[in-house]
Amino acid sequence: MGNLYTTSGRGKLYDSVTETVGDTPCVRLNHIAPDHVSLYVKVESFNPLSSVKDRLALNMIEAAEREGLLSPGQTVVEATSGNTGIGLAMVCAAKGYPLVITMADSFSIERRRLMRFLGAKVVLTPRAEKGIGMYRKAQALAEKNGWFFARQFESSANADIHESTTGREIVNDFKDIGLDYWVTGYGTGGTVSGVARVLRKDLPNCKIILSEPHNARLVGSGEPQQRNADDSPAGSHPAWEPHVIQGWTPDFIPKVLQESIDNKGFDQVLPVDGTIGMQWAARLAAEEGILTGVSGGSTLATAIEVAEQAPKGSVMLVMLPDTGERYLSTPLFETIPAEMDEEEQALADSV
Ligand code: PMP
């Protein structure tokens, strides 16, 4: 049955790990999607440090290099829910910049340890101070020490890299079969704002669906974000509540996401319960063999809802921002035991 699976190398050698960022595969789901649609997932865990944020980490540093804002050996500082910090730690290690990360203590332990393993310093901020607390800590450290503050929530380098990589990849990969729906969540909004620029131009009939936590409907509420003169948030958004989808929806609407709100970069915004997202992440792993985190599962949950109403033959693409391995210590793996269960014990005893 079939031929032997073969590969032939990438046909090029790489001068740095940073050159391996992007060009992630879009993979069809064969078991868990409704039969009347073709549902693909864009698996961002194929990036070198296993998340979509490797893209913007690379561009924030290279844009600063191009613009002369970062000098050799200068320390970089950034506020992050983890994946940007891990991506930056990779880029800074490869390019020789010291890195200091500020992160709320609510994000997974794996994230902290990975950043430290990659040579970064991680300053934890109390979860009660929310996303704004870690943001202000990074800003204060940058001002006091003359460090380069990467500012993923406001930097034009964020959406730009998704325009020049993620969006282009999607258009190229779907040029033959077309694309009817693209589904994503948001943290900074870099993914949606950058990809929307490309899809609106090159695939104008593609519907862009934005997903957000059902208990933190910052966009869905229609309430505007108050901002300071430098575009930083002036305070927490009234619709925010703590939610379980790490990496999504901080307690403010970032400037980078505002572009999509102002320019209609999405057609619909839908709420999703993160615990349902975890169930879809589990099904994706066990029934398709594709490992993703809570945000990927939640994006998939939203896509399945959209798929149920979508016309027959619709082609859909779902963003999977990171890997499930980043959640081993979190509720995503809570029900997965380390010890043998009864069935496994019986197998062990059976021979
Ligand atoms: N999922 C996860 C796990 C993330 O870490 C992030 C980024 N914080 C996102 C989704 C959202 O990506 P973006 O910042 O481009 O909106």
Coordinates of C-alpha atoms and ligand atoms in Angstrom, one line a residue:
M1 CA 0.0 0.0 0.0
G2 CA 1.5 3.3 -1.1
N3 CA 5.1 4.2 -1.6
L4 CA 7.8 4.6 1.1
Y5 CA 7.7 8.1 2.6
T6 CA 10.8 9.9 1.5
T7 CA 12.3 13.4 2.0
S8 CA 15.1 15.2 0.3
G9 CA 16.3 18.0 2.6
R10 CA 15.5 21.7 2.4
G11 CA 17.9 22.3 -0.4
K12 CA 19.7 25.0 1.5
L13 CA 21.9 25.5 4.6
Y14 CA 21.1 28.0 7.3
D15 CA 23.5 30.5 8.7
S16 CA 21.4 31.1 11.9
V17 CA 18.4 29.7 13.6
T18 CA 16.7 33.0 12.9
E19 CA 16.5 32.1 9.2
T20 CA 14.2 29.1 10.1
V21 CA 11.4 31.3 11.3
G22 CA 8.1 31.1 9.4
D23 CA 6.9 28.9 6.4
T24 CA 4.8 26.8 8.7
P25 CA 2.5 24.1 7.2
C26 CA -1.2 24.2 6.7
V27 CA -2.6 20.7 7.5
R28 CA -6.0 19.3 6.7
L29 CA -8.1 17.8 9.5
N30 CA -9.4 14.4 8.6
H31 CA -11.5 13.3 11.6
I32 CA -12.9 16.0 13.8
A33 CA -14.2 18.6 11.3
P34 CA -17.7 18.6 9.9
D35 CA -17.8 16.6 6.6
H36 CA -19.2 19.4 4.5
V37 CA -16.1 21.7 4.9
S38 CA -12.4 21.4 4.3
L39 CA -10.8 22.6 7.6
Y40 CA -7.0 23.3 7.7
V41 CA -4.9 24.3 10.6
K42 CA -1.7 26.5 10.3
V43 CA 0.7 24.8 12.8
E44 CA 2.8 27.6 14.2
S45 CA 4.7 25.2 16.5
F46 CA 6.9 24.4 13.5
N47 CA 8.7 27.7 14.2
P48 CA 12.1 27.2 15.9
L49 CA 10.9 28.0 19.4
S50 CA 7.5 26.5 18.7
S51 CA 5.2 29.6 18.5
V52 CA 3.8 32.2 16.1
K53 CA 5.6 34.8 18.2
D54 CA 9.0 33.8 16.9
R55 CA 8.0 35.9 13.8
L56 CA 7.5 39.2 15.6
A57 CA 10.4 38.6 18.0
L58 CA 12.7 38.4 15.0
N59 CA 11.3 41.4 13.3
M60 CA 11.2 43.6 16.4
I61 CA 15.0 43.1 16.8
E62 CA 15.8 43.3 13.1
A63 CA 13.6 46.4 12.6
A64 CA 15.4 48.1 15.6
E65 CA 18.8 47.1 14.0
R66 CA 17.7 48.5 10.6
E67 CA 16.5 51.8 12.2
G68 CA 19.6 52.2 14.5
L69 CA 17.5 51.9 17.7
L70 CA 19.5 49.0 19.0
S71 CA 23.3 49.0 19.4
P72 CA 25.5 45.9 19.6
G73 CA 25.3 44.3 23.1
Q74 CA 22.5 46.6 24.3
T75 CA 20.0 45.0 26.6
V76 CA 16.5 44.3 25.3
V77 CA 13.5 44.4 27.7
E78 CA 9.9 43.3 27.0
A79 CA 6.6 42.5 28.7
T80 CA 5.1 39.2 27.5
S81 CA 2.7 36.4 28.4
G82 CA 5.6 34.0 27.5
N83 CA 5.7 33.2 23.8
T84 CA 7.2 36.5 22.7
G85 CA 9.7 36.2 25.5
I86 CA 10.7 32.7 24.4
G87 CA 11.0 33.9 20.8
L88 CA 13.0 37.0 21.8
A89 CA 15.3 34.8 24.0
M90 CA 16.1 32.7 20.9
V91 CA 16.8 35.8 18.7
C92 CA 18.8 37.6 21.4
A93 CA 20.9 34.5 22.1
A94 CA 21.6 34.0 18.4
K95 CA 22.5 37.7 17.9
G96 CA 24.2 38.4 21.3
Y97 CA 21.8 40.8 23.0
P98 CA 21.1 40.4 26.8
L99 CA 17.4 40.0 27.4
V100 CA 15.2 40.9 30.4
I101 CA 11.6 39.8 30.4
T102 CA 8.7 40.9 32.6
M103 CA 5.8 38.5 32.9
A104 CA 2.9 38.1 35.3
D105 CA 3.2 35.1 37.6
S106 CA 0.0 33.6 36.3
F107 CA 1.6 32.2 33.1
S108 CA 2.9 28.7 32.9
I109 CA 6.1 27.7 34.7
E110 CA 7.4 26.1 31.5
R111 CA 7.5 29.6 29.9
R112 CA 9.7 31.0 32.7
R113 CA 12.1 28.1 32.6
L114 CA 12.4 28.0 28.8
M115 CA 13.3 31.7 28.8
R116 CA 15.9 31.3 31.5
F117 CA 17.3 28.2 29.7
L118 CA 17.8 30.4 26.6
G119 CA 19.8 32.8 28.7
A120 CA 17.1 35.5 29.6
K121 CA 16.4 37.1 33.0
V122 CA 12.7 36.8 33.9
V123 CA 11.2 39.4 36.3
L124 CA 7.8 38.2 37.6
T125 CA 5.0 40.7 38.3
P126 CA 2.0 40.0 40.6
R127 CA -1.0 38.6 38.6
A128 CA -3.3 41.1 40.5
E129 CA -1.6 43.8 38.5
K130 CA -2.7 42.1 35.3
G131 CA -1.1 42.7 31.9
I132 CA -0.6 46.4 32.5
G133 CA 1.5 45.6 35.6
M134 CA 4.1 43.7 33.6
Y135 CA 4.0 46.3 30.8
R136 CA 4.7 49.2 33.3
K137 CA 7.6 47.2 34.9
A138 CA 9.3 46.7 31.5
Q139 CA 8.8 50.4 30.7
A140 CA 10.3 51.5 34.0
L141 CA 13.3 49.1 33.7
A142 CA 13.9 50.4 30.1
E143 CA 13.8 54.1 31.3
K144 CA 16.0 53.5 34.3
N145 CA 18.7 51.5 32.5
G146 CA 18.6 52.9 28.9
W147 CA 17.5 49.5 27.6
F148 CA 15.7 48.9 24.3
F149 CA 12.0 48.4 25.1
A150 CA 10.6 46.1 22.3
R151 CA 6.9 47.2 22.7
Q152 CA 5.1 44.4 20.9
F153 CA 1.7 45.9 21.8
E154 CA 2.5 49.1 19.8
S155 CA 5.4 48.3 17.5
S156 CA 4.7 48.5 13.7
A157 CA 7.3 45.7 13.4
N158 CA 4.6 43.4 14.8
A159 CA 1.8 43.5 12.2
D160 CA 4.4 44.1 9.4
I161 CA 6.0 40.7 9.9
H162 CA 2.6 39.0 9.7
E163 CA 1.9 40.9 6.5
S164 CA 5.3 39.9 5.0
T165 CA 5.3 36.3 6.2
T166 CA 2.1 34.8 7.7
G167 CA -0.3 36.5 5.3
R168 CA 1.8 35.8 2.2
E169 CA 2.2 32.1 3.2
I170 CA -1.6 31.7 3.5
V171 CA -2.2 33.4 0.1
N172 CA 0.4 31.2 -1.6
D173 CA -0.7 28.0 0.1
F174 CA -4.4 28.5 -0.8
K175 CA -4.0 30.0 -4.3
D176 CA -5.3 26.8 -6.0
I177 CA -8.2 25.9 -3.8
G178 CA -9.2 29.3 -2.4
L179 CA -10.0 30.2 1.2
D180 CA -13.5 31.1 2.5
Y181 CA -12.8 31.6 6.2
W182 CA -9.7 32.4 8.3
V183 CA -10.1 32.1 12.0
T184 CA -7.7 33.6 14.7
G185 CA -7.6 35.0 18.2
Y186 CA -5.6 37.9 19.4
G187 CA -3.1 38.9 22.1
T188 CA -1.3 41.9 20.7
G189 CA -3.4 41.6 17.5
G190 CA -0.3 41.4 15.3
T191 CA -1.4 38.2 13.6
V192 CA -4.9 39.5 12.7
S193 CA -3.8 43.0 11.7
G194 CA -0.9 41.9 9.5
V195 CA -2.7 38.9 7.9
A196 CA -5.9 41.0 7.3
R197 CA -3.9 43.5 5.2
V198 CA -2.9 40.7 2.8
L199 CA -6.2 38.8 2.8
R200 CA -8.3 41.9 2.2
K201 CA -6.2 42.6 -0.9
D202 CA -5.4 39.2 -2.3
L203 CA -8.4 37.1 -1.1
P204 CA -11.1 39.7 -0.7
N205 CA -13.9 37.1 -0.4
C206 CA -12.3 35.4 2.6
K207 CA -14.2 36.0 5.8
I208 CA -12.0 36.8 8.8
I209 CA -13.3 35.6 12.1
L210 CA -11.8 36.9 15.3
S211 CA -12.3 35.0 18.5
E212 CA -12.0 36.2 22.1
P213 CA -12.7 34.8 25.6
H214 CA -16.4 34.7 26.5
N215 CA -15.6 36.4 29.9
A216 CA -13.3 39.1 28.4
R217 CA -15.1 40.4 25.4
L218 CA -13.0 43.5 24.9
V219 CA -13.7 43.9 21.2
G220 CA -17.3 42.5 21.3
S221 CA -18.3 45.0 24.0
G222 CA -17.7 47.9 21.6
E223 CA -16.2 49.9 24.5
P224 CA -13.2 52.0 23.3
Q225 CA -9.7 51.7 25.0
Q226 CA -8.4 54.8 26.8
R227 CA -4.8 55.4 25.7
N228 CA -1.8 57.6 26.6
A229 CA 0.0 59.9 24.1
D230 CA 2.6 57.2 23.5
D231 CA -0.2 54.7 22.5
S232 CA 0.2 52.7 25.7
P233 CA -3.0 51.7 27.6
A234 CA -4.2 54.3 30.1
G235 CA -5.9 51.6 32.2
S236 CA -7.6 48.3 32.2
H237 CA -10.6 47.8 29.8
P238 CA -13.9 47.5 31.7
A239 CA -14.9 44.3 29.9
W240 CA -11.8 42.3 31.0
E241 CA -11.9 39.4 33.5
P242 CA -9.2 36.8 34.2
H243 CA -9.5 34.0 31.6
V244 CA -7.8 30.7 30.9
I245 CA -6.5 31.3 27.4
Q246 CA -2.8 32.2 28.0
G247 CA -1.5 34.6 25.3
W248 CA -4.9 36.0 24.4
T249 CA -6.7 39.2 25.3
P250 CA -4.6 41.2 27.9
D251 CA -6.6 43.6 30.1
F252 CA -6.4 46.3 27.4
I253 CA -6.9 46.7 23.6
P254 CA -3.4 47.0 22.2
K255 CA -2.7 49.7 19.6
V256 CA -1.6 46.9 17.2
L257 CA -5.1 45.4 17.4
Q258 CA -6.8 48.8 17.1
E259 CA -5.8 48.8 13.4
S260 CA -8.1 45.9 12.8
I261 CA -10.9 47.4 14.7
D262 CA -10.6 50.8 12.8
N263 CA -10.1 49.3 9.4
K264 CA -12.6 46.4 9.6
G265 CA -9.8 43.8 9.6
F266 CA -12.3 41.1 10.6
D267 CA -15.9 40.4 9.6
Q268 CA -17.1 38.9 12.9
V269 CA -15.9 38.6 16.5
L270 CA -17.1 35.5 18.4
P271 CA -16.8 34.6 22.1
V272 CA -15.4 31.2 23.2
D273 CA -15.2 29.4 26.5
G274 CA -11.6 28.5 27.1
T275 CA -12.5 25.3 28.8
I276 CA -14.3 24.2 25.6
G277 CA -11.1 25.2 23.8
M278 CA -9.2 22.8 26.0
Q279 CA -11.5 20.0 25.0
W280 CA -10.9 20.8 21.3
A281 CA -7.1 20.9 21.9
A282 CA -7.4 17.4 23.5
R283 CA -9.5 16.1 20.5
L284 CA -7.0 17.6 18.0
A285 CA -4.2 15.8 19.8
A286 CA -5.9 12.4 20.3
E287 CA -7.9 12.2 17.0
E288 CA -5.6 14.1 14.5
G289 CA -2.2 13.8 16.1
I290 CA -1.7 17.6 16.2
L291 CA -0.5 19.2 19.4
T292 CA -1.5 22.8 20.3
G293 CA -2.1 25.0 23.3
V294 CA -5.3 26.5 24.8
S295 CA -5.4 29.3 22.3
G296 CA -5.2 26.9 19.4
G297 CA -7.9 24.7 20.9
S298 CA -10.1 27.8 21.4
T299 CA -9.6 29.1 17.9
L300 CA -10.5 25.6 16.6
A301 CA -13.7 25.6 18.9
T302 CA -14.7 28.9 17.2
A303 CA -14.0 27.5 13.8
I304 CA -16.1 24.4 14.4
E305 CA -19.0 26.6 15.4
V306 CA -18.6 28.7 12.2
A307 CA -18.2 25.5 10.1
E308 CA -21.6 24.2 11.2
Q309 CA -23.3 27.2 9.5
A310 CA -20.9 27.4 6.6
P311 CA -22.0 26.5 3.0
K312 CA -21.0 23.0 1.7
G313 CA -17.5 22.9 0.3
S314 CA -16.2 25.9 2.3
V315 CA -12.4 26.0 2.8
M316 CA -11.4 27.2 6.3
L317 CA -8.0 27.9 8.0
V318 CA -7.5 28.0 11.7
M319 CA -4.4 29.5 13.4
L320 CA -2.7 27.2 16.0
P321 CA -0.3 29.7 17.7
D322 CA 1.8 27.3 19.9
T323 CA 2.5 23.8 21.1
G324 CA 0.7 21.8 23.8
E325 CA 4.0 21.1 25.5
R326 CA 4.0 24.7 26.8
Y327 CA 1.0 23.7 29.0
L328 CA 2.2 20.4 30.8
S329 CA 1.8 22.1 34.2
T330 CA -1.5 23.7 33.5
P331 CA -5.2 22.7 33.5
L332 CA -4.8 21.5 29.8
F333 CA -3.0 18.4 31.2
E334 CA -4.8 18.3 34.6
T335 CA -6.6 15.0 33.8
I336 CA -3.6 13.4 32.2
P337 CA -2.0 11.2 34.9
A338 CA 1.8 10.5 35.2
E339 CA 1.1 7.1 36.8
M340 CA -0.5 4.1 35.1
D341 CA -4.3 4.0 35.1
E342 CA -6.2 0.7 35.7
E343 CA -6.2 -0.3 32.0
E344 CA -2.4 0.3 31.7
Q345 CA -1.8 -1.6 35.0
A346 CA -3.9 -4.5 33.8
L347 CA -1.8 -4.6 30.6
A348 CA 1.4 -4.4 32.6
D349 CA 0.2 -7.4 34.7
S350 CA -1.1 -9.4 31.7
V351 CA 2.3 -10.8 30.6
Ligands
PMP1 N1 -1.8 32.4 21.3 C1 -0.8 32.4 22.2 C2 -0.4 31.2 23.0 C3 0.1 33.6 22.2 O1 1.1 33.6 23.1 C4 -0.3 34.7 21.5 C5 0.5 36.0 21.6 N2 0.6 36.6 22.8 C6 -1.4 34.7 20.6 C7 -2.1 33.5 20.6 C8 -1.9 35.9 19.9 O2 -1.0 36.4 18.9 P1 -1.0 37.9 18.5 O3 -0.2 38.6 19.6 O4 -0.3 38.0 17.2 O5 -2.4 38.5 18.5

